[in-house]
Amino acid sequence: MSSVASSSSLVAEAQLQTMIKTRRKLPSFYASLGILGTFLVVIVICIWWFGANIGGSIFVRDLPAELQTRTKLYLTSDSPIPEPRDLNCTFHNYSCSEVHHCGYDDSTTISVYIYPLQQYFDEKGNDITPPMSREFEEILRVIANSPYYTNDPETACVFLPSIDLLNQNFINPDQVGKILASLPWWNDGKNHILINMLPGSPNNYHDHLGVNMSKAMVAGGGFSTITYRRTFDLSIPVYNPLLEGVELTAKPFEEERRWFLLSSQFGLHATYKAQIEALTKAESTVMMMDQCDSQNFNYSIRCDYMGHQYSYPEVLQDSTFCLVIRGNRLGQPTFMDVLMAGCIPVVVADGYVMPFSEVLDWTRASVHIIEEHLPIVYDILKKYSPERIVDMRRQIHYYWQRYFKSLPEITMMMMQIFNDRFVPFVAKNSDEWNDLPNKAAFKSPLFLPIKAPKAVGFTVVILTFDRIDSLFQVVRQVGRVPSLAKILIIWNNQDIKPPPLADWPNIGKPLKIIQTKFNRLSNRFYPYDDIQTECVLALDDDIVMLTPDEIEFGYEVWREHPDRLVGYPSRLHLWQNDTQSFSYESEWMNQISMVLTGAAFHHKYYSFMYTYGMPGNIKQWVDEHINCEDIAMNFLVTNVTGKAPIKVVPRKKFKCPECVKEMLSASSSHMVHRSECINMFIELYGGMPLKPIEFRADPLLYKDNLPGVLRKFRDLGTL
């Protein structure tokens, strides 16, 4: 604890502690957002919100000694100011960031330098230092006590000015610009992070921090899709200090709620308020609450239209869905209240960039509707099944406990995301950010590698019956792939012998024909002794369209993810509310949850698992019905690893024109049978292991119009 404090600082801290004790009875935080808009309330909030130090002294506690220098710096009217915010900045625009500062000692953790606290004065001697809030001091303390902190600016990767910009109501943008430009390591703002939760000010509510900052990154609480610089800025939540210290006992996820939809915000726009009131009259399970007329302002109380009082935020736990509607600012602290209560947020704010949406999949834990659809929100929400609602409640509880429940968690989340940007090879993947921990889940065996094996090369296993022409064409194509080690032909026809070896294409690589005893789809996944590589490429004999470049690139992707299926044709499973079951979808969509094993790489370990460790009678069912072996393999791998497959290259069309009439998938009943497979496999697994993702791996620069020598993979199909 710091022992350096003037009497004025102690007085200010005493006043602050008094405010903290009574903060739930003080005028509304939302007035600071400009929703109520009354002058008196705004003045009170400016004194209170974020606990700003009115005494003018720098209020610090528990910070490293090197940060508490308290030196004085005088700025003049001629002091330089930064250039306006550079709207073209992205993380990969190296004119805006300098990643070479982040590689000292080969560390996997970025180093963050916090500028020492200083007092700034204008040329007349007036103190122009933005007041230090308790919340910003807490952010500095968390970072200073974290593994990210460094006191050496020479080796720092990221710089954090110790200037409180959380609430733009408290700052003078011109003065702040001069302060930023005076920082010794400013360098046009490169690699600097500015933290702001309430952008704009009354009569000018921007959705971003209104300060000249040039190329600095902003962690902001109210971005829109128009002003948000993807991969550069970071959207963070609007922290609500009014509920600091409040603990709610979580309700069972399956428990029925009293209301279906609840609105609890103060000072809503008259249009939105009228639309919600219309919903309450039409539907008895829709409730609207507001400030109680008979009470002095009390944030912990809400009243319905009959004047009945409810404790807040406890009342949010009694509703399935809770509205979070935009005010003058897009970011609303109500969002944090709703997450705390475990109510599913229904966000009504066009263009709002959700907090930490760079890594969090909010489709799992929230509903977004455009503002003009507010009158029909009830009909939209009624389409959510009870199972989906329970899953969303679990996800909300997980997000709240891990990422949002306190300011330290929010701060460390910010640092982790910035760390993942600067050190991407140790970055968490989407599953690690979003998947709920499942202690009972069967994870990858310890001996299964999660990085590229030392042995180079893959074995192609081609399952065939009697399509000689297309088979030979596939062999010629695969034979041109540099990393090919061997080709195994699995001859699944017991009535016709395969052509003699002399008739086969001469590819300069080992080729062996294995005659099977029975015509079974599972023969393609048998762990043959002839497979001496860790990587196996399963191919159908009609996949004639894949180029050597596409196959080689797929192999390189597999080397980075050897515990996953890596393939080309993709498919998706979807839940159907009308049948209360899953369906198999082959339409071209952005999401995928399966790759077809007619063209997919997998680790040879999964051949053993498919042959000897498949749950239930799945393997026998597949062989008897001559269908769904690829779905079974996707279930197996995803269930073992908890990871979705990876689709590579943009090609989507994989039909062999000469083979369509002979293909099993040409049957009209094929799709119905495959949907039945999915639902049967779910019963045998005891749940749905497949994971839908929006991800595709493409070669670097494959779309750029560059000379061929600059592109390693040039021959890629477009469709």
XYZ file of C-alpha atoms in Angstrom:
719
model
C 0.000 0.000 0.000
C 1.264 3.446 -0.812
C 2.166 5.637 2.135
C 2.564 8.727 -0.013
C -0.678 10.628 0.310
C -1.446 14.225 1.041
C -4.241 15.234 3.333
C -6.367 16.149 0.353
C -5.921 12.631 -1.023
C -7.062 11.147 2.265
C -10.079 13.421 2.313
C -10.907 12.475 -1.255
C -10.560 8.779 -0.461
C -12.804 9.132 2.586
C -15.419 10.828 0.449
C -15.076 8.096 -2.141
C -15.571 5.324 0.400
C -18.727 7.045 1.604
C -19.974 7.134 -1.969
C -19.154 3.452 -2.456
C -21.157 2.464 0.640
C -24.219 4.321 -0.611
C -23.732 3.986 -4.367
C -26.848 1.861 -4.883
C -28.927 4.754 -3.549
C -27.304 7.440 -5.681
C -28.698 8.838 -8.947
C -28.627 6.497 -11.871
C -25.507 5.496 -13.725
C -27.561 5.577 -16.898
C -27.736 9.347 -16.768
C -24.026 9.303 -17.522
C -24.963 7.408 -20.654
C -27.236 10.272 -21.638
C -30.453 8.265 -21.457
C -32.260 10.359 -18.890
C -30.498 13.455 -20.064
C -31.360 15.740 -17.139
C -28.713 18.294 -16.269
C -28.825 17.678 -12.517
C -28.381 13.942 -12.793
C -25.517 14.321 -15.258
C -23.712 16.633 -12.815
C -24.145 14.157 -9.947
C -22.958 11.262 -12.124
C -19.895 13.200 -13.249
C -18.991 13.506 -9.571
C -19.701 9.860 -8.805
C -19.350 7.536 -11.790
C -16.145 5.536 -11.702
C -15.326 7.187 -8.362
C -13.328 10.052 -9.872
C -10.997 11.859 -7.479
C -12.464 15.318 -7.154
C -9.668 16.585 -4.925
C -7.276 16.847 -7.845
C -4.583 14.643 -6.321
C -3.616 11.386 -7.970
C -5.392 8.607 -6.109
C -3.293 5.433 -6.153
C -3.089 2.279 -4.073
C -0.904 -0.769 -4.296
C 0.991 0.231 -7.435
C 4.720 -0.434 -7.980
C 6.926 2.353 -6.656
C 8.320 3.136 -10.110
C 4.819 4.133 -11.259
C 4.310 6.694 -8.494
C 6.941 9.261 -9.467
C 4.447 12.159 -9.400
C 6.673 14.283 -11.630
C 5.244 17.474 -13.069
C 5.128 18.292 -16.763
C 4.116 21.648 -18.234
C 2.438 21.864 -21.649
C 1.902 24.988 -23.715
C -0.542 26.113 -26.345
C 2.124 25.204 -28.926
C 2.592 21.660 -27.634
C 2.082 19.118 -30.425
C -1.045 16.993 -30.658
C -1.374 13.588 -32.352
C -2.885 13.090 -35.779
C -6.582 12.138 -35.831
C -7.524 8.504 -35.320
C -6.211 6.443 -38.254
C -9.261 4.632 -39.620
C -7.183 2.391 -41.881
C -5.301 0.682 -39.082
C -5.494 -3.088 -38.735
C -3.154 -5.335 -36.824
C -1.630 -6.603 -40.062
C -1.039 -3.067 -41.303
C 2.558 -2.783 -40.146
C 2.517 0.988 -40.481
C 0.231 0.958 -37.407
C 1.989 -1.586 -35.203
C 5.519 -2.842 -34.692
C 5.558 -6.521 -33.832
C 9.362 -6.711 -33.857
C 9.260 -5.099 -30.405
C 7.527 -8.207 -29.055
C 10.120 -10.931 -29.602
C 12.601 -10.421 -26.785
C 13.819 -13.644 -25.114
C 11.474 -15.702 -27.358
C 8.775 -15.155 -24.780
C 5.202 -16.276 -25.378
C 3.922 -13.400 -23.222
C 3.842 -9.794 -24.339
C 5.472 -7.213 -22.085
C 3.354 -4.187 -21.158
C 4.986 -0.964 -20.009
C 2.830 1.365 -17.900
C 3.883 5.001 -18.004
C 4.605 6.395 -14.520
C 1.894 8.596 -13.044
C 2.495 12.272 -13.746
C 0.756 15.567 -13.186
C 0.278 17.795 -16.197
C -0.104 21.588 -16.110
C -0.873 24.155 -18.770
C 1.217 27.252 -19.315
C -0.847 29.111 -16.703
C -0.111 26.500 -14.049
C -3.566 24.922 -14.102
C -3.635 21.191 -13.390
C -4.993 19.503 -16.552
C -4.389 15.896 -15.439
C -7.559 13.812 -15.982
C -8.844 12.654 -12.580
C -7.859 9.116 -11.621
C -10.830 6.850 -10.925
C -10.840 3.897 -8.597
C -11.690 1.612 -11.518
C -8.782 2.754 -13.684
C -6.417 2.469 -10.737
C -7.650 -1.113 -10.346
C -6.915 -1.816 -14.025
C -3.382 -0.478 -13.606
C -2.878 -2.527 -10.451
C -4.037 -5.765 -12.109
C -1.707 -5.286 -15.086
C 1.223 -4.201 -12.889
C 0.852 -7.384 -10.826
C 0.435 -9.643 -13.864
C 3.014 -11.584 -15.921
C 2.565 -9.009 -18.680
C 4.097 -6.090 -16.792
C 7.574 -4.769 -17.454
C 9.297 -1.677 -16.096
C 11.699 -1.526 -19.051
C 10.298 0.487 -21.988
C 13.230 -0.563 -24.191
C 12.005 -4.161 -24.308
C 8.265 -3.466 -24.045
C 5.879 -4.745 -26.680
C 2.845 -2.686 -25.651
C 2.575 0.681 -23.885
C -0.250 1.768 -21.587
C -0.543 5.484 -20.723
C -1.497 5.967 -17.072
C -4.169 8.459 -18.135
C -7.732 7.689 -17.119
C -9.877 7.790 -20.260
C -12.620 5.448 -19.046
C -15.286 8.151 -19.027
C -15.000 10.815 -21.723
C -17.194 13.116 -19.605
C -14.173 13.708 -17.373
C -11.590 14.643 -19.986
C -10.737 17.538 -22.257
C -9.928 15.943 -25.648
C -7.521 18.702 -26.673
C -5.574 18.525 -23.425
C -5.492 14.726 -23.530
C -4.134 14.853 -27.077
C -1.239 17.026 -25.937
C -0.568 14.711 -23.000
C -0.438 11.674 -25.302
C 1.896 13.390 -27.765
C 4.249 14.292 -24.891
C 4.780 10.658 -23.873
C 8.438 9.716 -24.473
C 7.632 6.439 -26.290
C 4.528 7.656 -28.127
C 5.879 6.987 -31.652
C 2.691 8.148 -33.364
C 0.661 5.911 -31.049
C 2.048 2.615 -32.347
C 1.643 -0.305 -29.915
C -0.190 1.936 -27.445
C -3.469 0.904 -25.818
C -6.068 3.442 -24.683
C -8.887 2.140 -22.467
C -12.325 3.773 -22.623
C -15.754 2.523 -21.531
C -17.956 5.573 -22.042
C -17.142 7.315 -25.333
C -18.561 10.699 -26.256
C -20.206 13.252 -24.017
C -23.625 14.951 -23.790
C -24.814 16.403 -27.106
C -22.052 14.540 -28.963
C -22.290 10.827 -28.285
C -19.658 9.215 -30.468
C -19.350 5.440 -30.512
C -15.586 5.711 -30.061
C -13.171 7.711 -27.924
C -13.169 11.263 -29.282
C -9.461 12.003 -28.846
C -6.713 12.467 -31.434
C -4.743 9.243 -31.066
C -3.193 8.560 -34.494
C -2.282 4.861 -34.593
C -3.086 3.884 -31.007
C -5.314 0.877 -30.297
C -8.493 1.403 -28.288
C -10.154 -1.007 -25.906
C -13.586 0.600 -25.981
C -17.028 -0.036 -24.578
C -19.345 1.244 -27.304
C -18.003 0.457 -30.770
C -20.207 0.166 -33.821
C -19.311 -1.897 -36.851
C -18.622 1.373 -38.696
C -15.955 2.739 -36.335
C -14.537 -0.547 -35.057
C -11.147 -1.322 -36.600
C -11.185 -5.120 -36.822
C -8.122 -6.932 -35.421
C -6.903 -3.577 -34.069
C -9.400 -2.152 -31.608
C -10.999 -4.306 -28.923
C -14.626 -4.146 -27.819
C -14.957 -4.410 -24.029
C -18.013 -4.377 -21.718
C -19.303 -1.281 -19.949
C -18.512 -2.094 -16.339
C -21.286 -1.350 -13.852
C -19.855 -0.199 -10.481
C -23.360 0.058 -9.020
C -23.470 -3.720 -8.666
C -19.926 -4.216 -7.463
C -19.887 -6.728 -4.655
C -23.382 -8.050 -5.425
C -23.485 -11.854 -5.460
C -26.433 -13.790 -6.880
C -27.077 -17.472 -6.262
C -27.367 -19.136 -9.652
C -30.681 -20.804 -10.415
C -30.834 -24.295 -11.934
C -30.477 -24.033 -15.691
C -33.573 -26.189 -16.294
C -35.829 -24.232 -13.919
C -38.859 -22.483 -15.394
C -38.880 -18.690 -15.080
C -41.777 -16.479 -14.044
C -41.537 -14.286 -17.136
C -40.534 -15.064 -20.673
C -39.252 -11.577 -21.545
C -38.332 -8.707 -19.221
C -37.355 -5.082 -19.761
C -35.772 -3.356 -16.759
C -33.858 -0.368 -18.188
C -34.421 3.230 -17.110
C -35.153 6.080 -19.472
C -35.823 4.155 -22.666
C -36.612 6.125 -25.794
C -40.346 6.751 -26.062
C -40.622 4.685 -29.255
C -39.026 1.608 -27.709
C -41.030 2.052 -24.530
C -44.307 2.158 -26.444
C -43.401 -0.976 -28.390
C -42.579 -2.893 -25.215
C -45.773 -1.703 -23.533
C -47.707 -3.068 -26.509
C -46.024 -6.436 -26.022
C -46.941 -6.517 -22.322
C -50.589 -5.990 -23.207
C -50.533 -8.740 -25.819
C -48.519 -11.318 -23.849
C -48.908 -12.001 -20.127
C -45.360 -13.361 -19.822
C -43.771 -10.107 -21.004
C -42.972 -7.636 -18.212
C -41.718 -4.058 -18.319
C -40.226 -2.338 -15.275
C -38.965 1.177 -14.649
C -37.956 3.544 -11.891
C -40.398 3.626 -8.985
C -42.330 6.923 -8.859
C -42.903 6.815 -5.118
C -39.266 6.295 -4.198
C -36.209 8.437 -4.172
C -33.830 7.092 -6.766
C -32.662 3.600 -5.821
C -30.864 1.487 -8.387
C -31.633 -1.705 -6.443
C -35.423 -1.312 -6.869
C -37.677 -1.639 -9.944
C -41.437 -1.161 -10.259
C -43.960 -2.521 -12.747
C -46.856 -0.483 -14.141
C -48.972 -1.425 -11.085
C -46.369 -0.001 -8.714
C -45.252 -3.389 -7.378
C -41.629 -3.290 -6.261
C -38.942 -5.820 -7.157
C -35.352 -6.173 -5.973
C -32.771 -5.522 -8.672
C -30.831 -7.290 -10.128
C -32.464 -10.303 -8.465
C -35.615 -9.810 -10.542
C -33.635 -10.513 -13.714
C -33.265 -14.114 -12.559
C -37.030 -14.563 -12.890
C -37.043 -14.108 -16.677
C -35.866 -16.319 -19.520
C -34.906 -13.415 -21.810
C -33.940 -9.852 -20.844
C -33.915 -6.884 -23.205
C -30.761 -4.791 -23.546
C -31.722 -1.811 -25.695
C -29.398 0.889 -26.931
C -29.392 4.360 -25.446
C -27.492 7.357 -26.708
C -24.487 5.057 -26.454
C -24.508 1.557 -27.943
C -22.783 -0.070 -24.962
C -25.061 -0.464 -21.945
C -24.163 -1.564 -18.382
C -27.480 -3.425 -18.269
C -25.744 -6.067 -20.350
C -23.466 -6.852 -17.405
C -26.450 -6.961 -15.023
C -28.213 -9.456 -17.265
C -25.156 -11.702 -17.567
C -24.746 -11.702 -13.788
C -28.356 -12.845 -13.353
C -28.053 -15.625 -15.918
C -30.813 -14.161 -18.058
C -30.383 -14.535 -21.828
C -29.644 -11.038 -23.190
C -31.677 -9.866 -26.161
C -29.516 -7.107 -27.618
C -31.380 -4.435 -29.575
C -28.632 -2.138 -30.853
C -27.966 -1.990 -34.572
C -24.286 -2.285 -35.391
C -23.129 -2.833 -31.808
C -19.862 -4.772 -31.553
C -20.329 -7.198 -28.670
C -17.729 -7.323 -25.886
C -14.757 -9.537 -26.744
C -16.566 -10.705 -29.890
C -13.143 -11.256 -31.437
C -12.927 -14.499 -29.457
C -16.331 -15.114 -27.838
C -19.130 -16.715 -29.840
C -22.131 -14.700 -28.690
C -24.548 -16.768 -30.788
C -24.195 -19.337 -28.005
C -25.218 -16.952 -25.224
C -27.336 -14.093 -26.588
C -29.949 -13.061 -29.134
C -29.482 -10.116 -31.488
C -32.373 -8.454 -33.278
C -32.413 -5.311 -35.360
C -34.182 -2.370 -33.793
C -37.101 -2.346 -36.239
C -37.932 -5.936 -35.221
C -38.526 -5.036 -31.569
C -42.342 -5.241 -32.014
C -42.028 -8.909 -33.085
C -39.314 -9.912 -30.617
C -41.712 -12.210 -28.759
C -42.430 -14.227 -31.899
C -38.711 -14.463 -32.647
C -37.829 -15.716 -29.163
C -40.627 -18.288 -29.133
C -38.734 -20.197 -31.819
C -35.972 -21.063 -29.353
C -36.374 -24.616 -28.090
C -36.174 -25.449 -24.359
C -32.958 -27.366 -25.002
C -31.372 -24.363 -26.708
C -32.404 -22.094 -23.839
C -30.785 -24.408 -21.272
C -27.579 -24.513 -23.332
C -27.522 -20.712 -23.561
C -27.953 -20.371 -19.795
C -24.988 -22.663 -19.222
C -22.909 -20.638 -21.673
C -23.864 -17.335 -20.012
C -22.900 -18.674 -16.599
C -19.546 -19.829 -17.999
C -18.828 -16.483 -19.682
C -19.759 -14.520 -16.568
C -17.674 -16.568 -14.162
C -14.631 -16.720 -16.403
C -14.515 -13.388 -18.228
C -16.882 -10.755 -16.794
C -17.584 -11.132 -13.075
C -15.105 -8.481 -11.915
C -12.828 -5.767 -13.212
C -9.695 -7.950 -12.778
C -11.257 -10.664 -14.967
C -12.156 -8.087 -17.633
C -8.654 -6.614 -17.512
C -6.897 -9.961 -17.849
C -9.243 -10.878 -20.695
C -8.135 -7.739 -22.537
C -4.483 -8.594 -22.013
C -4.939 -12.190 -23.142
C -6.571 -11.112 -26.410
C -3.834 -8.593 -27.136
C -1.283 -11.272 -26.278
C -2.890 -13.661 -28.762
C -2.642 -11.012 -31.465
C 1.052 -10.349 -30.968
C 2.018 -13.990 -30.285
C -0.419 -15.910 -32.518
C 1.395 -19.248 -32.391
C 0.347 -19.672 -28.743
C -3.107 -18.127 -29.206
C -6.171 -19.914 -27.891
C -8.505 -21.308 -30.503
C -12.245 -20.739 -30.561
C -12.983 -23.961 -28.693
C -10.668 -23.004 -25.847
C -12.375 -19.635 -25.478
C -15.957 -20.855 -25.751
C -16.356 -24.526 -24.877
C -17.677 -25.342 -21.439
C -15.284 -27.521 -19.437
C -16.437 -31.121 -19.365
C -14.520 -33.203 -16.856
C -16.229 -36.371 -18.062
C -15.245 -35.814 -21.673
C -12.778 -38.194 -23.273
C -9.878 -36.103 -24.513
C -7.077 -36.885 -26.921
C -4.688 -39.619 -25.737
C -1.420 -38.287 -24.373
C 0.564 -39.990 -27.111
C -1.459 -38.409 -29.912
C 0.650 -35.481 -31.170
C -0.687 -31.962 -31.273
C 2.150 -30.633 -33.405
C 3.718 -31.662 -36.671
C 5.314 -35.125 -36.664
C 8.984 -35.394 -37.610
C 8.327 -37.950 -40.345
C 7.307 -36.236 -43.574
C 4.831 -37.712 -45.997
C 1.371 -39.259 -46.138
C -0.208 -42.462 -47.387
C -3.181 -42.279 -49.733
C -5.873 -44.902 -49.156
C -8.211 -45.044 -52.165
C -11.393 -47.088 -51.790
C -12.606 -48.351 -55.162
C -14.972 -50.863 -56.725
C -14.857 -50.834 -60.525
C -14.435 -47.264 -61.825
C -11.107 -47.821 -63.518
C -10.926 -44.646 -65.622
C -11.579 -42.202 -62.794
C -9.414 -44.293 -60.445
C -6.414 -44.028 -62.762
C -7.006 -40.293 -63.118
C -6.993 -39.909 -59.323
C -3.762 -41.920 -59.078
C -2.066 -39.689 -61.667
C -3.145 -36.527 -59.822
C -2.050 -37.759 -56.398
C 1.209 -39.070 -57.807
C 2.272 -35.489 -58.553
C 1.978 -34.373 -54.900
C 5.494 -33.801 -53.448
C 4.723 -35.186 -49.973
C 3.125 -38.437 -51.172
C 4.815 -41.486 -49.611
C 2.664 -44.389 -50.845
C -0.670 -45.247 -52.458
C -2.851 -48.095 -51.182
C -5.673 -49.214 -53.469
C -8.427 -50.904 -51.451
C -10.139 -53.063 -54.077
C -13.636 -53.619 -52.700
C -14.947 -55.767 -55.570
C -14.883 -59.500 -54.890
C -16.281 -60.456 -58.330
C -13.826 -58.608 -60.561
C -10.066 -58.674 -60.133
C -8.126 -55.404 -60.265
C -6.085 -54.572 -63.364
C -2.545 -55.951 -63.421
C 0.145 -53.624 -62.079
C 1.559 -53.157 -65.553
C -1.626 -51.336 -66.571
C -1.485 -48.820 -63.728
C -0.079 -45.282 -64.173
C 3.642 -45.023 -63.527
C 3.920 -42.344 -60.812
C 7.361 -43.062 -59.405
C 5.965 -43.792 -55.911
C 5.103 -47.123 -54.229
C 1.613 -48.413 -55.099
C 0.022 -51.515 -53.609
C -3.364 -53.121 -54.258
C -5.170 -54.772 -51.357
C -8.001 -57.155 -52.289
C -10.688 -57.160 -49.580
C -12.734 -60.200 -48.607
C -15.977 -58.249 -48.192
C -17.428 -55.110 -49.779
C -17.526 -52.833 -46.749
C -17.174 -49.069 -46.448
C -15.201 -49.571 -43.235
C -12.371 -51.128 -45.261
C -11.110 -47.621 -46.006
C -10.410 -47.076 -42.293
C -8.737 -50.398 -41.517
C -5.235 -49.875 -39.969
C -3.283 -51.700 -42.656
C 0.312 -52.662 -41.860
C 1.341 -51.048 -45.136
C 0.497 -47.609 -43.703
C 3.855 -46.531 -42.335
C 3.197 -42.781 -42.129
C 1.296 -41.029 -39.366
C -0.832 -39.161 -41.886
C -3.464 -40.899 -43.995
C -5.368 -39.315 -46.868
C -8.666 -41.125 -47.458
C -9.803 -40.662 -51.063
C -12.723 -41.816 -53.169
C -11.992 -43.066 -56.659
C -14.053 -40.257 -58.217
C -12.286 -37.250 -56.620
C -10.660 -36.268 -59.897
C -10.914 -32.519 -59.447
C -8.413 -31.984 -56.619
C -5.127 -30.502 -57.846
C -1.696 -31.454 -56.476
C -1.430 -27.968 -54.945
C -4.719 -28.405 -53.103
C -3.663 -31.799 -51.748
C -0.209 -30.595 -50.692
C -1.685 -27.580 -48.913
C -4.199 -29.809 -47.121
C -1.333 -31.972 -45.888
C 0.534 -28.939 -44.554
C -2.611 -27.837 -42.672
C -2.904 -31.348 -41.205
C 0.718 -31.168 -40.028
C -0.278 -28.153 -37.933
C -3.418 -29.927 -36.633
C -2.624 -33.672 -36.655
C -5.301 -34.480 -34.067
C -8.123 -33.217 -36.307
C -9.840 -34.206 -39.513
C -8.671 -31.958 -42.356
C -10.685 -32.227 -45.538
C -12.224 -30.650 -48.594
C -15.987 -31.297 -49.036
C -17.817 -30.025 -45.954
C -21.236 -30.653 -44.467
C -23.337 -29.334 -41.585
C -25.850 -30.677 -39.077
C -28.820 -28.473 -38.130
C -31.487 -28.737 -35.451
C -35.051 -28.792 -36.795
C -37.657 -27.494 -34.382
C -40.560 -29.011 -36.314
C -39.212 -32.584 -36.085
C -37.243 -32.069 -32.852
C -34.279 -33.792 -34.451
C -31.087 -33.054 -36.359
C -30.842 -32.993 -40.130
C -27.909 -33.508 -42.471
C -27.317 -30.539 -44.766
C -25.229 -30.483 -47.947
C -26.027 -26.915 -49.020
C -23.031 -24.605 -49.330
C -22.940 -22.635 -46.101
C -20.377 -20.680 -44.118
C -20.696 -23.057 -41.181
C -19.407 -26.615 -41.225
C -19.398 -29.443 -38.676
C -18.157 -32.339 -40.827
C -15.740 -32.997 -43.665
C -16.408 -35.924 -45.964
C -13.819 -38.672 -45.723
C -13.949 -39.160 -49.472
C -11.180 -36.546 -49.405
C -9.780 -35.992 -45.908
C -6.555 -36.321 -43.931
C -6.539 -38.059 -40.544
C -4.022 -39.531 -38.119
C -3.552 -43.288 -38.498
C -4.530 -43.643 -34.809
C -8.128 -42.939 -35.781
C -8.071 -45.960 -38.098
C -7.432 -48.106 -35.021
C -10.176 -46.332 -33.083
C -12.679 -46.670 -35.921
C -11.920 -50.380 -36.338
C -11.621 -51.421 -32.693
C -13.073 -48.633 -30.540
C -16.227 -47.393 -32.270
C -19.122 -47.074 -29.769
C -22.079 -49.439 -29.981
C -22.851 -51.132 -33.266
C -22.089 -48.112 -35.446
C -19.412 -49.858 -37.480
C -21.658 -52.851 -38.182
C -24.598 -50.591 -39.066
C -22.462 -48.627 -41.546
C -21.272 -51.812 -43.256
C -24.775 -53.217 -43.509
C -26.366 -50.048 -44.891
C -23.370 -48.956 -47.028
C -23.734 -45.358 -45.795
C -22.554 -42.855 -43.188
C -18.997 -44.071 -42.605
C -17.815 -40.462 -42.993
C -20.358 -39.198 -40.454
C -19.230 -41.945 -38.067
C -15.580 -40.861 -38.415
C -16.489 -37.214 -37.769
C -18.420 -38.222 -34.638
C -15.472 -40.309 -33.471
C -12.740 -37.689 -33.926
C -14.746 -34.741 -32.588
C -15.870 -36.757 -29.572
C -12.280 -37.761 -28.790
C -10.693 -34.341 -29.254
C -13.526 -31.894 -28.621
C -12.413 -30.110 -31.829
C -14.260 -29.450 -35.057
C -12.799 -30.562 -38.401
C -11.002 -28.117 -40.682
C -12.046 -27.404 -44.240
C -9.254 -26.354 -46.581
C -9.245 -24.361 -49.846
C -12.299 -22.626 -51.336
C -13.416 -25.443 -53.674
C -16.967 -26.589 -52.888
C -17.975 -28.694 -55.899
C -16.646 -32.261 -55.806
C -18.959 -34.246 -58.092
C -17.399 -36.361 -60.791
C -19.441 -35.562 -63.962
C -18.955 -39.047 -65.395
C -19.773 -40.782 -62.104
C -22.994 -39.073 -60.972
C -25.332 -41.869 -62.058
C -23.270 -44.432 -60.145
C -22.862 -42.421 -56.959
C -24.623 -43.519 -53.800
C -25.329 -39.885 -52.984
C -27.346 -39.495 -56.181
C -30.263 -41.344 -54.583
C -33.177 -39.135 -53.493
C -33.357 -40.983 -50.188
C -29.663 -40.456 -49.475
C -30.136 -37.247 -47.470
C -32.957 -38.740 -45.414
C -30.851 -41.754 -44.493
C -27.914 -39.572 -43.494
C -30.127 -37.499 -41.199
C -31.268 -40.760 -39.627
C -27.611 -41.703 -39.157
C -26.894 -38.525 -37.213
C -29.801 -39.010 -34.832
C -28.993 -42.690 -34.300
C -25.349 -41.900 -33.571
C -26.434 -39.259 -31.037
C -28.355 -41.908 -29.114
C -25.338 -44.214 -29.065
C -22.946 -41.444 -28.001
C -25.360 -40.050 -25.449
C -25.139 -36.555 -26.925
C -24.142 -34.477 -29.940
C -20.332 -34.222 -30.205
C -20.231 -32.401 -33.570
C -19.248 -28.722 -33.388
C -20.303 -26.177 -36.015
C -17.644 -23.594 -36.878
C -17.106 -20.844 -39.427
C -13.535 -21.439 -40.491
C -11.609 -22.345 -43.623
C -7.865 -22.588 -44.187
C -6.555 -21.001 -47.389
C -2.976 -20.493 -48.601
C -1.386 -17.116 -47.995
C -1.688 -14.714 -50.957
C -3.686 -17.246 -52.984
C -6.062 -14.522 -54.232
C -3.460 -11.839 -54.848
C -2.384 -11.027 -58.364
C 1.304 -11.720 -57.792
C 4.004 -13.471 -59.825
C 3.861 -17.238 -59.519
C 7.201 -17.467 -57.736
C 5.707 -15.564 -54.783
C 2.836 -18.025 -54.366
C 3.630 -21.530 -53.208
C 0.191 -22.900 -54.104
C -0.973 -21.536 -57.439
C -3.327 -24.186 -58.801
C -6.413 -23.879 -56.582
C -10.000 -24.433 -57.678
C -12.406 -21.551 -57.142
C -15.598 -23.583 -56.804
